[in-house]
Short mmCIF file of C-alpha atoms in Angstrom, two decimals:
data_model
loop_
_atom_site.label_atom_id
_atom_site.label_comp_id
_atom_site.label_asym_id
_atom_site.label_seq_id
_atom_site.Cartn_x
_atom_site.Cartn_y
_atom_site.Cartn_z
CA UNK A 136 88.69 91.99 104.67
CA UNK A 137 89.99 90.89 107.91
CA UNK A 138 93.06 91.65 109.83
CA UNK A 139 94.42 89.03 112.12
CA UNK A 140 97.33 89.68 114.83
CA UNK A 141 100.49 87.82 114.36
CA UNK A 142 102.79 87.39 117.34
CA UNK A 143 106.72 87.30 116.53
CA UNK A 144 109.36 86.12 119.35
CA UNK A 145 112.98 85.67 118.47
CA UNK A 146 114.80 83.20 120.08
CA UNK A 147 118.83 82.61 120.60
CA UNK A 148 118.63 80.24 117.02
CA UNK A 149 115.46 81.53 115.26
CA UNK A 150 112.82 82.98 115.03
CA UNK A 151 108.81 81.98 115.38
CA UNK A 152 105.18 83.15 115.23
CA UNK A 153 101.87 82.37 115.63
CA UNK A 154 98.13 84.18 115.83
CA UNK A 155 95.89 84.25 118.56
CA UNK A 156 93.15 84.53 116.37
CA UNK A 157 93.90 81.11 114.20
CA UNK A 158 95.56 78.99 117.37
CA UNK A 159 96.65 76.01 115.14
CA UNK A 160 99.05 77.79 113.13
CA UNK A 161 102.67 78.39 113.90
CA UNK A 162 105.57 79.14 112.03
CA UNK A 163 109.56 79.24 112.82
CA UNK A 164 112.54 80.05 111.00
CA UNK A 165 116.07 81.56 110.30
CA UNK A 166 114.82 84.96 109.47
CA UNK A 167 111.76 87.35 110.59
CA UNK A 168 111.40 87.73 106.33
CA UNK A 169 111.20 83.90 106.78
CA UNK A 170 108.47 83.93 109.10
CA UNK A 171 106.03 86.13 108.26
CA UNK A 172 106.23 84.61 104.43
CA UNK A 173 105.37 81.12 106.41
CA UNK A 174 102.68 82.82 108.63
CA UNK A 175 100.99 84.84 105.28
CA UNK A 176 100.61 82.00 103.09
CA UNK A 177 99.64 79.35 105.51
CA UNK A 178 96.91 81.57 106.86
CA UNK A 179 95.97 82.66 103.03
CA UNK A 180 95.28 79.20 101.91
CA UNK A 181 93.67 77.73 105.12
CA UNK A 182 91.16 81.05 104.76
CA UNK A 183 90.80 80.36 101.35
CA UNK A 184 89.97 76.42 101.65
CA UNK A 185 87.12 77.76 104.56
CA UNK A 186 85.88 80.05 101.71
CA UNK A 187 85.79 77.19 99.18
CA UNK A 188 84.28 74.35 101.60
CA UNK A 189 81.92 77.18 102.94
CA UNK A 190 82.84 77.02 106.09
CA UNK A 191 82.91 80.02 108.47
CA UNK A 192 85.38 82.26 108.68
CA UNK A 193 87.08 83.10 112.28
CA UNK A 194 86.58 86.60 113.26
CA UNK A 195 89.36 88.05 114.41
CA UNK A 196 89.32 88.94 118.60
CA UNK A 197 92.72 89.42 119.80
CA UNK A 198 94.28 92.99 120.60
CA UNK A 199 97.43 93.81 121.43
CA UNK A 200 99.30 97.10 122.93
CA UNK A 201 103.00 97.68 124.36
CA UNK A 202 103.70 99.13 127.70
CA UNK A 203 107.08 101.05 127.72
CA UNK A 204 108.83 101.30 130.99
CA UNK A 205 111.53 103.01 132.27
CA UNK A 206 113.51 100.68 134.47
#
């Protein structure tokens, strides 16, 4: 099992995402609930195919933290 970071940014008209990890995949729509059902089964079947076709899987590298500031 591997866990791969998924970045979300919401825009004025909709939302998008994309991973660090897999660079080639992004996904955008209406909803968050949208998005991360784009993101989770685009990354599930490219995996998947790799699997298949025997190629390697990416490990996963990218971290990620929040600063909170009082301003």
């Amino acid at each position: 099992m591997r866990k791969y970071l998924v970045v979300y940014e919401k825009t004025k008209m909709f939302y998008s995402a994309y991973s660090p990890d897999l660079p080639w995949f992004i996904a955008t729509g209406k909803t968050k609930s949208i998005v991360e059902k784009q993101m989770f089964d685009a990354l599930q079947f490219h995996l998947e195919g790799l699997k298949v076709e025997n190629f390697p899987i990416p490990k996963p590298h990218a971290e990620s933290e929040m600063f909170v500031f009082s301003v």
